[in-house]
Coordinates of C-alpha atoms and ligand atoms in Angstrom, one line a residue:
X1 CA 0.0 0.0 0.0
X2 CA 1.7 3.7 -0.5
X3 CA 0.3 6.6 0.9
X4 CA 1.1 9.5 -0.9
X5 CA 0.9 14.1 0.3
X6 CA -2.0 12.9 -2.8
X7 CA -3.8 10.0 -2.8
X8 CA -3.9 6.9 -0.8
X9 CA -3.3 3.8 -3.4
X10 CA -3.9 0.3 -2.9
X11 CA -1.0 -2.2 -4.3
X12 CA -0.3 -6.0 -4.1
X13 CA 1.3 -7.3 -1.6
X14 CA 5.0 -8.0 -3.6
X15 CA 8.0 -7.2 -1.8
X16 CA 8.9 -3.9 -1.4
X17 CA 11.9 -2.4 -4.1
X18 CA 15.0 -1.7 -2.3
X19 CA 16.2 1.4 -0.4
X20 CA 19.2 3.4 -0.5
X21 CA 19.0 3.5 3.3
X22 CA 17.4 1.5 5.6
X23 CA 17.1 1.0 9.8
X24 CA 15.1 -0.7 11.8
X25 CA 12.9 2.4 13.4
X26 CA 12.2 5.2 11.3
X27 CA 11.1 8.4 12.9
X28 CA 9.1 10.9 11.1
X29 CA 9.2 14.3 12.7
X30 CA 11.7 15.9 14.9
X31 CA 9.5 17.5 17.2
X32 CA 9.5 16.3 21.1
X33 CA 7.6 13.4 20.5
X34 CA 9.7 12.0 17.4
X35 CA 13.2 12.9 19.6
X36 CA 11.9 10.8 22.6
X37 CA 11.0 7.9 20.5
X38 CA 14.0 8.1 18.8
X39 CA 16.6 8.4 21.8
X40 CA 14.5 6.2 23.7
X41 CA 15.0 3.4 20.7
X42 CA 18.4 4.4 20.1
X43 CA 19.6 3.6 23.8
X44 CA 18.4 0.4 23.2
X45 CA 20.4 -0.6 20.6
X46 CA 18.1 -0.4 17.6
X47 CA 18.9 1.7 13.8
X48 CA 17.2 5.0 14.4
X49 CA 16.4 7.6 11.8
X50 CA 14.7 10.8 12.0
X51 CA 13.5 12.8 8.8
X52 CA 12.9 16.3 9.7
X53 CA 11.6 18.6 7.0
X54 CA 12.7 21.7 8.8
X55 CA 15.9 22.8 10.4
X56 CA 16.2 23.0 14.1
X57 CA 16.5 25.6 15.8
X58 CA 13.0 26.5 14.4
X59 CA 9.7 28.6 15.4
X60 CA 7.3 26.7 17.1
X61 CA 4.4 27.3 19.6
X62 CA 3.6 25.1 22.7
X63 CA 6.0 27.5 25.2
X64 CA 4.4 26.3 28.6
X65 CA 5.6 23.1 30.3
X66 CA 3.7 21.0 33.3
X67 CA 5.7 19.6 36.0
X68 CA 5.0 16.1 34.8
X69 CA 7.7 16.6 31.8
X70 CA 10.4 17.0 34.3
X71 CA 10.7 12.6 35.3
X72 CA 10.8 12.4 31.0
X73 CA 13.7 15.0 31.0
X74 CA 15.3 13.4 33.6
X75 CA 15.2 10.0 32.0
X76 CA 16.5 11.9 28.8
X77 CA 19.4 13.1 30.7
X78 CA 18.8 16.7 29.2
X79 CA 16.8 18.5 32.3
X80 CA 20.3 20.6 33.4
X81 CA 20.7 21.7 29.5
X82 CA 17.4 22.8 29.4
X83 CA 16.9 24.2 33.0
X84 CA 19.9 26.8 31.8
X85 CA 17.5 28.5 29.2
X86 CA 14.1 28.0 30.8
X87 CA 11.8 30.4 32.9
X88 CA 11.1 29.2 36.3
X89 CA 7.0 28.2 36.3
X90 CA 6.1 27.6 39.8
X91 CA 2.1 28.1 38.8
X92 CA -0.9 29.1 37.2
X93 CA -2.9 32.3 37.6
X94 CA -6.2 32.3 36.2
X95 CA -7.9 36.1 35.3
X96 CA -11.5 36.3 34.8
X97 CA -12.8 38.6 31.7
X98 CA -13.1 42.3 33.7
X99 CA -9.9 41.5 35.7
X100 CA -7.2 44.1 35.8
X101 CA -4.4 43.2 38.1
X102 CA -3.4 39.9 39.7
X103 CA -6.0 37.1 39.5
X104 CA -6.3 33.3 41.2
X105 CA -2.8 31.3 41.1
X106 CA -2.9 27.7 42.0
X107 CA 1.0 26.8 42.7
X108 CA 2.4 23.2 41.9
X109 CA 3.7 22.7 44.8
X110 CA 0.5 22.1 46.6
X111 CA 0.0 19.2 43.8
X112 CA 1.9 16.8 46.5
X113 CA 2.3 13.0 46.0
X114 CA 5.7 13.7 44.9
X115 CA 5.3 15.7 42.0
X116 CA 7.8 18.1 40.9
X117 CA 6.2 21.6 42.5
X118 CA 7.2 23.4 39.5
X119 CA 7.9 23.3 35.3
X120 CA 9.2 25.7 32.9
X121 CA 8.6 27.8 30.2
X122 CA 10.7 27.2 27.1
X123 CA 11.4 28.6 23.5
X124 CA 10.7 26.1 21.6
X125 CA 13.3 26.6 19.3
X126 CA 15.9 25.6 22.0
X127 CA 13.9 23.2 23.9
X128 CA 13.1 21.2 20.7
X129 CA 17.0 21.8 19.5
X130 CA 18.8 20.1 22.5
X131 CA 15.8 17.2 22.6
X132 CA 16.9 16.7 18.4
X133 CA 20.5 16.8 19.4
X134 CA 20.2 14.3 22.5
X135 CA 18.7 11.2 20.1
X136 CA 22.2 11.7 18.1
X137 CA 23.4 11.3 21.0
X138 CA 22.0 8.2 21.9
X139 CA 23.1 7.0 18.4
X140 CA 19.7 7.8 16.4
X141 CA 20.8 9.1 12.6
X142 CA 18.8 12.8 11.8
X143 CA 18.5 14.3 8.7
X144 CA 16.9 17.5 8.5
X145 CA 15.5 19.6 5.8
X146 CA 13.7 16.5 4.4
X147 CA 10.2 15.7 4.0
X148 CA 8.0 12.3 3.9
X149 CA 6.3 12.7 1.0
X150 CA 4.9 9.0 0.6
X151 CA 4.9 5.4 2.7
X152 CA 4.7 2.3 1.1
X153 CA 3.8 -0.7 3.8
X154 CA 5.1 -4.3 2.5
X155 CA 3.5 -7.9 3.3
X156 CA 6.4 -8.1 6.2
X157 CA 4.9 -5.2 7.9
X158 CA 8.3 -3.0 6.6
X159 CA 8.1 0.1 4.9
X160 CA 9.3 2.3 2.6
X161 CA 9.6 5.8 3.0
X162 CA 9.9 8.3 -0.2
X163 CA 11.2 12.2 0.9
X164 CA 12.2 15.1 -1.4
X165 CA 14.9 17.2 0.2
X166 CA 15.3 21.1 0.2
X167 CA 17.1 21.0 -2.8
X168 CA 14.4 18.6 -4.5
X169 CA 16.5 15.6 -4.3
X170 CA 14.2 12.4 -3.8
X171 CA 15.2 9.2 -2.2
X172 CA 14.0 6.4 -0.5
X173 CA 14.3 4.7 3.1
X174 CA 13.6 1.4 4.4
X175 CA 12.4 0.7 7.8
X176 CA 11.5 -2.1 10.1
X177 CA 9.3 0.1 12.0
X178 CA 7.6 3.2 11.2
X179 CA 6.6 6.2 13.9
X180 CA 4.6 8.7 12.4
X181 CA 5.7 11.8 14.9
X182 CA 4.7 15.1 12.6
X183 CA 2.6 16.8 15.0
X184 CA -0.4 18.5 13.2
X185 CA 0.4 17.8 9.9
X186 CA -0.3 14.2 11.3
X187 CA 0.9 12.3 7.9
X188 CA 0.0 8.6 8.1
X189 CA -3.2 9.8 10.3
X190 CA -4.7 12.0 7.3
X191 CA -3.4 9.9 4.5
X192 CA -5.2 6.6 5.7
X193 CA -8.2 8.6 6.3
X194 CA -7.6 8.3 10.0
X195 CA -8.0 11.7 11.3
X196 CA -11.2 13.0 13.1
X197 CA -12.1 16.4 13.7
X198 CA -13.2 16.6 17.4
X199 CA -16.9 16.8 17.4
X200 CA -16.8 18.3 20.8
X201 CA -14.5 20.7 20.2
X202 CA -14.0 23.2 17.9
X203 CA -11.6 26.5 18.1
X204 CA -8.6 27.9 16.6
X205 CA -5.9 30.3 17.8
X206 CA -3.8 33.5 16.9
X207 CA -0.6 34.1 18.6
X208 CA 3.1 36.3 18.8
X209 CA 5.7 36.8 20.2
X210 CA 6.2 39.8 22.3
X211 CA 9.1 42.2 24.1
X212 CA 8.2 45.4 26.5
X213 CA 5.4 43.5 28.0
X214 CA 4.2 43.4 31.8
X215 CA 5.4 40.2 33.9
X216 CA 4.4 39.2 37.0
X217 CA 6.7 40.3 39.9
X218 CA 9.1 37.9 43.0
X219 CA 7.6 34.7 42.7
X220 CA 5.4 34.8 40.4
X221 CA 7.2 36.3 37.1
X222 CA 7.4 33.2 35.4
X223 CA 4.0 31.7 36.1
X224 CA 1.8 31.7 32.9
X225 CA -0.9 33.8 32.8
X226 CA -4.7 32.4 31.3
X227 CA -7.7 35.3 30.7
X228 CA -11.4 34.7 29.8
X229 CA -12.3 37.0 27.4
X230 CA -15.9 36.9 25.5
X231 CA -14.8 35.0 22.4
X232 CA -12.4 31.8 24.5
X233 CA -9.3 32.3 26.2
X234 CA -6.2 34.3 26.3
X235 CA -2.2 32.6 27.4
X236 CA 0.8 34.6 28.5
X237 CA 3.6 32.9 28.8
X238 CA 7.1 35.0 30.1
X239 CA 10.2 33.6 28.5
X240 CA 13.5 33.6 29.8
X241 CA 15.2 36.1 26.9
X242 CA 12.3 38.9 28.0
X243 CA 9.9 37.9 25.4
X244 CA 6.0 37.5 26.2
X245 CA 4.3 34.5 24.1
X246 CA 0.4 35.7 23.7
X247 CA -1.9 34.0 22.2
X248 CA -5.9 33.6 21.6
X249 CA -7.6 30.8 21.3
X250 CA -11.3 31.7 19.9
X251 CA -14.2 30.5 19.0
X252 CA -15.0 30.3 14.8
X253 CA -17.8 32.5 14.5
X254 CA -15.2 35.4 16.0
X255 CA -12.9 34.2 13.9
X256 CA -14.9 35.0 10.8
X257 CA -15.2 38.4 11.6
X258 CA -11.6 38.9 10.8
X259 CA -11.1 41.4 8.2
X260 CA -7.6 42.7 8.4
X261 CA -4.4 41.1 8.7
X262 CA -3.1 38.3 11.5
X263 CA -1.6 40.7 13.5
X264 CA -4.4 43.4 13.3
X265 CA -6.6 41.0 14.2
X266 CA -4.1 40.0 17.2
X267 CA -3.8 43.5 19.1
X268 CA -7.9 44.1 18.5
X269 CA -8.2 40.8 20.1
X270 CA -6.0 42.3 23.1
X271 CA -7.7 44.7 23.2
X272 CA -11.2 42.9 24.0
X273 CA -9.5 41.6 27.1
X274 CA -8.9 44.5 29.8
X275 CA -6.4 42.4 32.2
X276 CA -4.2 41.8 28.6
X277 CA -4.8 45.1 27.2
X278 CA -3.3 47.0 30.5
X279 CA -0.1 44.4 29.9
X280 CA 0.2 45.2 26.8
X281 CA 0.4 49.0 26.6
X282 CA 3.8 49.7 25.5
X283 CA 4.4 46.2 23.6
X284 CA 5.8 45.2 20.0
X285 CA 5.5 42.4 18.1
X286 CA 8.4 40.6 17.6
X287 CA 8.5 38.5 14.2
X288 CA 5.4 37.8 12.8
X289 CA 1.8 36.8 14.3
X290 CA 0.5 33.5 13.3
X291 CA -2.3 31.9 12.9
X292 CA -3.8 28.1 13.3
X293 CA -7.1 26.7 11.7
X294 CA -9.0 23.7 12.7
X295 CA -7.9 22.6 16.2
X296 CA -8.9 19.6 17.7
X297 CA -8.4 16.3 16.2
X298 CA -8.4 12.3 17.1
X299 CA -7.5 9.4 14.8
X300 CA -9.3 6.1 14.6
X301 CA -6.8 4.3 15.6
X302 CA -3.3 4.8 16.8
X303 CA -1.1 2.0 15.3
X304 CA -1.6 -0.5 12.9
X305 CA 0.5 -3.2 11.4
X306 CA 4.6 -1.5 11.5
X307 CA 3.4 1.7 12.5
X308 CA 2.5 3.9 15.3
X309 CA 1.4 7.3 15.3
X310 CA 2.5 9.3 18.5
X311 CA 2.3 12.9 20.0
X312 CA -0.2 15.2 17.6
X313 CA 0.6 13.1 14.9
X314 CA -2.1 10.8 16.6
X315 CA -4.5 13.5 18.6
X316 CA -4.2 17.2 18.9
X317 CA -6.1 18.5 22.3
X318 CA -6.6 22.7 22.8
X319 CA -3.3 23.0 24.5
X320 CA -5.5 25.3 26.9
X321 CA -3.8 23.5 30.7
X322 CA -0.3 23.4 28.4
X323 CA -0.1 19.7 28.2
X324 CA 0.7 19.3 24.3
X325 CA 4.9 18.4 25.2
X326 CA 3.8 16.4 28.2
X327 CA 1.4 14.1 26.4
X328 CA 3.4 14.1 23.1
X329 CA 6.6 13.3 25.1
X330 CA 4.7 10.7 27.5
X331 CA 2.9 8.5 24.3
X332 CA 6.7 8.9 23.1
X333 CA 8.2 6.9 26.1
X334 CA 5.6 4.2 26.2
X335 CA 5.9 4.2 22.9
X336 CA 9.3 3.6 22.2
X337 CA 8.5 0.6 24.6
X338 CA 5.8 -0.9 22.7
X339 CA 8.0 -0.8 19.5
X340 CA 10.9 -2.1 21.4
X341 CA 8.7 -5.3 22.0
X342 CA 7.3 -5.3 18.3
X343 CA 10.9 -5.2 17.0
X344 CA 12.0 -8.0 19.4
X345 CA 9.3 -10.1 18.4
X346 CA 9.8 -9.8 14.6
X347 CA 5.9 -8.8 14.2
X348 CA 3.6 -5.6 15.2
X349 CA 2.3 -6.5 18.7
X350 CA -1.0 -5.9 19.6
X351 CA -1.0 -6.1 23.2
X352 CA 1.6 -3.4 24.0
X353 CA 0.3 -1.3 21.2
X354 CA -3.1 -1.6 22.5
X355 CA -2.4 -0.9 26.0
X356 CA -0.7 2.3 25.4
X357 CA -3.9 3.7 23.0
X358 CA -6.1 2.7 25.5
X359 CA -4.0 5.0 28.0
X360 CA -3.2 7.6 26.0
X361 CA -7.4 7.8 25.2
X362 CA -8.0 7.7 28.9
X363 CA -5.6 10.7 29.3
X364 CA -7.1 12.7 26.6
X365 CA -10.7 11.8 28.4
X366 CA -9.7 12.7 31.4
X367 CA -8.3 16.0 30.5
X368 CA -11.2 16.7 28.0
X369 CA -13.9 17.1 30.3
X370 CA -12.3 20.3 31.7
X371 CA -11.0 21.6 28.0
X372 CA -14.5 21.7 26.7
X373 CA -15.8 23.0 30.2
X374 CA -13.0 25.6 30.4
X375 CA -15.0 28.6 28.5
X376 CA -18.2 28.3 30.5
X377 CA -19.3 30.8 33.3
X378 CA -19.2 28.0 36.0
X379 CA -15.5 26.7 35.3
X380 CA -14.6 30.3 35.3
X381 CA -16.2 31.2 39.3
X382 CA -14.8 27.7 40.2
X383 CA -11.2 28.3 38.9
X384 CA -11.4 32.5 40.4
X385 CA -13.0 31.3 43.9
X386 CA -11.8 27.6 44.4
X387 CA -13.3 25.9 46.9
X388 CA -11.2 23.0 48.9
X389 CA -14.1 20.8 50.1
X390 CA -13.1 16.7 49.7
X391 CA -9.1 18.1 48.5
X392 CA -10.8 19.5 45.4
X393 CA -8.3 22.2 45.3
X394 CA -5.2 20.2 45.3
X395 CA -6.8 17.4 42.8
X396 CA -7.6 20.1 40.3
X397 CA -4.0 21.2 40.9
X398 CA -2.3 17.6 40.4
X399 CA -4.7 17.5 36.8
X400 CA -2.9 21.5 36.0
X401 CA 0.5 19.8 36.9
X402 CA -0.2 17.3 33.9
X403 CA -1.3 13.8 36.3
X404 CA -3.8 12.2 34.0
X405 CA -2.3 8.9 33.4
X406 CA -2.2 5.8 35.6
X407 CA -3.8 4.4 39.0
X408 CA -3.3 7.5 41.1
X409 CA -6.0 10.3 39.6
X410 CA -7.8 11.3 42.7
X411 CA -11.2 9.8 41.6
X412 CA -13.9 11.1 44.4
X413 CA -11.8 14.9 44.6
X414 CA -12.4 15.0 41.2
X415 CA -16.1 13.4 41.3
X416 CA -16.8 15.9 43.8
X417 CA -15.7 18.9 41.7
X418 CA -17.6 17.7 38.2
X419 CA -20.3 17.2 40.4
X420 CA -20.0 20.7 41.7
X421 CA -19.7 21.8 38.6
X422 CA -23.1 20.6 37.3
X423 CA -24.5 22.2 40.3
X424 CA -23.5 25.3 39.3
X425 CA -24.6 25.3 36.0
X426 CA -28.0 24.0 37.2
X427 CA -28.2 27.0 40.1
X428 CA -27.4 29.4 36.8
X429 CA -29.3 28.5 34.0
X430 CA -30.3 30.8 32.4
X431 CA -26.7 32.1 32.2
X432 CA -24.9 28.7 30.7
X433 CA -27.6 28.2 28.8
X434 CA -26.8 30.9 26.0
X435 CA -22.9 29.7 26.0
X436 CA -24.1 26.6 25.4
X437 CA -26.2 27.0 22.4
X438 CA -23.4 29.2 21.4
X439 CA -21.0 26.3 21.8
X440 CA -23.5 24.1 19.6
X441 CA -23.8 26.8 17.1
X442 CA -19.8 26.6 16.6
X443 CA -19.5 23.0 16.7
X444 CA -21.2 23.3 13.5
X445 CA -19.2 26.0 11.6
X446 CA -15.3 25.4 10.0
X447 CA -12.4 27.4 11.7
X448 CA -11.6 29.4 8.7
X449 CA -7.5 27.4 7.5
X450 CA -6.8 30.3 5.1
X451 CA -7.0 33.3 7.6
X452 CA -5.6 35.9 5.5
X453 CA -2.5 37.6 5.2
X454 CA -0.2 36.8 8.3
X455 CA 1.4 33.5 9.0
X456 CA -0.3 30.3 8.9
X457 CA 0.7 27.3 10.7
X458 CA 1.5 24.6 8.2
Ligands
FAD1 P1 5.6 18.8 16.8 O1 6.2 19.5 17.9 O2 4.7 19.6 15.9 O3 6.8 18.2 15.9 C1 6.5 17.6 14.6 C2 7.7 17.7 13.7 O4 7.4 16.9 12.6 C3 7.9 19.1 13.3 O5 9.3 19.5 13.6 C4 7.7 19.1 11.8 O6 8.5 20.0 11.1 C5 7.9 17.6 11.4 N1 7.2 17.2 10.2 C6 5.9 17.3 10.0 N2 5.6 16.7 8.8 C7 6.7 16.2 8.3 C8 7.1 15.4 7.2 N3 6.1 15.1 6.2 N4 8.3 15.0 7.0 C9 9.3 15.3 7.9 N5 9.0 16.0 9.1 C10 7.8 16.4 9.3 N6 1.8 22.5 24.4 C11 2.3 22.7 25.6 O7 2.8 21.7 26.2 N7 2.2 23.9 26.2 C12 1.7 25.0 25.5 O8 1.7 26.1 26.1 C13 1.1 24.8 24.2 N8 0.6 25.8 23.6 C14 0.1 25.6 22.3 C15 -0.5 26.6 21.6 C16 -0.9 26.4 20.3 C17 -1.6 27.6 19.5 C18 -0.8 25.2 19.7 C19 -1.2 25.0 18.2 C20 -0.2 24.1 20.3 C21 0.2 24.3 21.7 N9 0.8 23.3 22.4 C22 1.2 23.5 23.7 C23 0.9 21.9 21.8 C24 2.3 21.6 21.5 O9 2.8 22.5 20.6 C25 2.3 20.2 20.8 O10 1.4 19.4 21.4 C26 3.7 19.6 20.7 O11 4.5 20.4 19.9 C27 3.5 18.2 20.1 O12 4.8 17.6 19.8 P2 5.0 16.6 18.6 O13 6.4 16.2 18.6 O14 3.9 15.7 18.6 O15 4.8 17.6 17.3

């Protein structure tokens, strides 16, 4: 079968033609999810390559780390080298949609059970750099500035892997394994007609990168910063070099009203948002503003025979409690462990394949419930006036610090708060009831992909 950037086409199942290359892993995408895989499989002994169609360091978005990254970039051995150029993020503040000043922080260190009590804000450039760097390290091959263009799977579950360099050079790889890691543009995902937009879910975002902007004083100057603002949310996320990431996540029917360019339509979104506006007064754009178009996704299924798709290259969650490294780098580790058992075996495994999709899915639930809860009037009171009846607090804090995996969720502090939660929308109907018909209105309508002139993610 070969799965072309064009078409999906059936073949017989003849052995594959040869390769120029060939390893026994091959990694597309040298984002964090594709770089854990790849050290992880590398320190094990096996052929690792990563195809990268950019060159790090590059732009990307997804600044804000939880504290549940920091065991993963231990186990990496890279937490010092990244610690050097990271902001110190001992928290959250939450600011509701009239706030001016300081609003509600919940700090990680009241998270307890042993969790780090902090995590860091990053430039993605670096962070994603030294993570590329560290799986040569380990002994993974990377070649950057080329881009999968088509998969071929053979009868032996193999596959071969066609890319066209920068300079438009084609060639073609062989691999024993094959992890699909290229974040959004999820490649195997779209070309096998995997990928799902989230019916629950719909919202896009519009983001820079700022200097001269107010931070946060003592303590608190590297938390990040999430507003409310009539049309979704709001991040600010302080960097280490001085720079402010700021960024909108909105609903689509705002979105259509956009009539100028990115960046116009950036600062008049600032502007709608008091607490952001007063930050904001004497700041610049640095670079360009971008914009992203149809946001939350889900594949079908998450591996299949030779392959496993990992990180957004599988599922793509509104980044809105800053959890996209975590989970991307967490499906990476188990990952690399279920592949580790396929290639021992000589065959695609089911159960350790299926054991970490049916985790990863659990995750994603878990974390959902408060994603597509975050915008309405009750989640914002509860987040700006937290109550700590049952440990409700301090559960809602371990979910912020990224604990959604495994046998340790705090089931009845959690119960207790969904269950709060539905009291409060039931004590204020007549409020939630016009964000939710607006909610259903957007489920229906397509984030707009071509936003104009600005940047758009690609
Ligand atoms: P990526 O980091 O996207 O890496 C994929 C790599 O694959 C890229 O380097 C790409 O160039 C490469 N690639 C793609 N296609 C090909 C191809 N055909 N051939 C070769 N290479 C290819 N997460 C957080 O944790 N905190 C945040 O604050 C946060 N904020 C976000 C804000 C926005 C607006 C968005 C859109 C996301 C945010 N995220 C955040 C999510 C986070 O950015 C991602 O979840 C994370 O980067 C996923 O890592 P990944 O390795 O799966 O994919």
């Amino acid at each position: 079968m070969t799965i072309t950037d064009a078409q999906t086409e059936h073949r017989g199942n003849g052995p594959l033609p040869a390769a120029s290359s060939s390893c026994d892993v091959l990694v597309i995408g040298g984002g964090p999810a594709g770089s854990t895989a790849a050290a992880l499989l590398a320190e094990k002994g096996w052929s690792v390559t990563v195809l990268e169609k950019d060159r790090h360091p590059r732009f990307h978005i997804g600044e804000s780390l939880v504290p549940m990254n920091l065991p993963i970039l231990r186990r990496l051995g890279v937490i010092d080298e990244i610690e050097a150029q990271a902001m110190f993020k001992p928290g959250v503040e939450f600011c509701g949609r009239h706030h001016t000043g300081p609003g509600t922080t919940f700090y990680f260190d009241r998270a307890g059970d042993g969790m780090d009590s902090y995590a860091y804000q990053v430039r993605r450039s670096d962070f994603d750099e030294i993570l590329l760097r560290n799986c040569v390290a380990q002994g993974a091959e990377v070649v950057e500035g080329v881009k999968v263009t088509s998969v071929e799977f053979g009868e032996d579950e193999s596959s071969l892997v066609r890319t066209r360099d920068e300079s438009g050079v084609d060639r073609e790889w062989r691999a024993r394994f094959l992890v699909d890691a290229s974040g959004r543009n999820a490649f195997l995902s779209t070309r096998l007609g995997l990928k799902r937009k989230n019916p629950q879910h719909n919202s896009a975002a519009v983001f820079g990168h700022f200097e001269n902007v107010e931070r946060r004083t003592g303590r608190d100057e590297g938390n990040i910063s999430l507003y409310w603002f009539d049309h979704g949310w709001i991040w600010m996320i302080p960097l280490r070099d001085g720079a402010m990431s700021v960024g909108a996540v909105c609903w689509p029917d705002y979105l259509k009203q956009r009539k100028g360019s990115v960046e116009e339509f950036l600062w008049e979104t600032i502007q709608l948002c008091p607490g952001v506006h007063e930050r904001m007064n004497n700041a610049r754009l640095l670079g360009e503003a971008t914009a992203t178009g149809n946001y939350s996704y889900e594949s079908e299924r998450m591996w299949g025979p030779g392959y496993v798709l990992l990180g957004d290259a599988f599922a793509f969650l509104d980044p809105v409690f800053s959890t996209g490294v975590y989970l991307a780098m967490n499906s990476a580790e188990k990952g690399s462990a279920a592949v580790d058992a396929c290639l021992r075996s000589g065959k695609t495994e089911e159960a350790p394949l299926a054991a970490l999709e049916t985790e990863v899915r659990r995750g994603l639930r878990r974390l959902s419930w408060f994603v597509y809860r975050f915008t309405t009037p009750a989640i914002h009171d509860m987040f700006l006036s937290p109550r700590n009846e049952f440990g409700m607090v301090r559960a809602v804090i371990a979910m912020l610090a990224g604990r959604v995996f495994g046998p340790r969720i705090d089931v009845l502090p959690l119960f207790m708060f969904k269950a709060s939660y539905y009291l409060t929308v039931a004590l204020n109907w007549s409020r939630s009831r016009a964000l939710s018909r607006r909610r259903r209105d957007n489920l229906r309508l397509t984030v707009p992909d071509n936003t104009g002139p600005g940047r758009v993610e690609t």
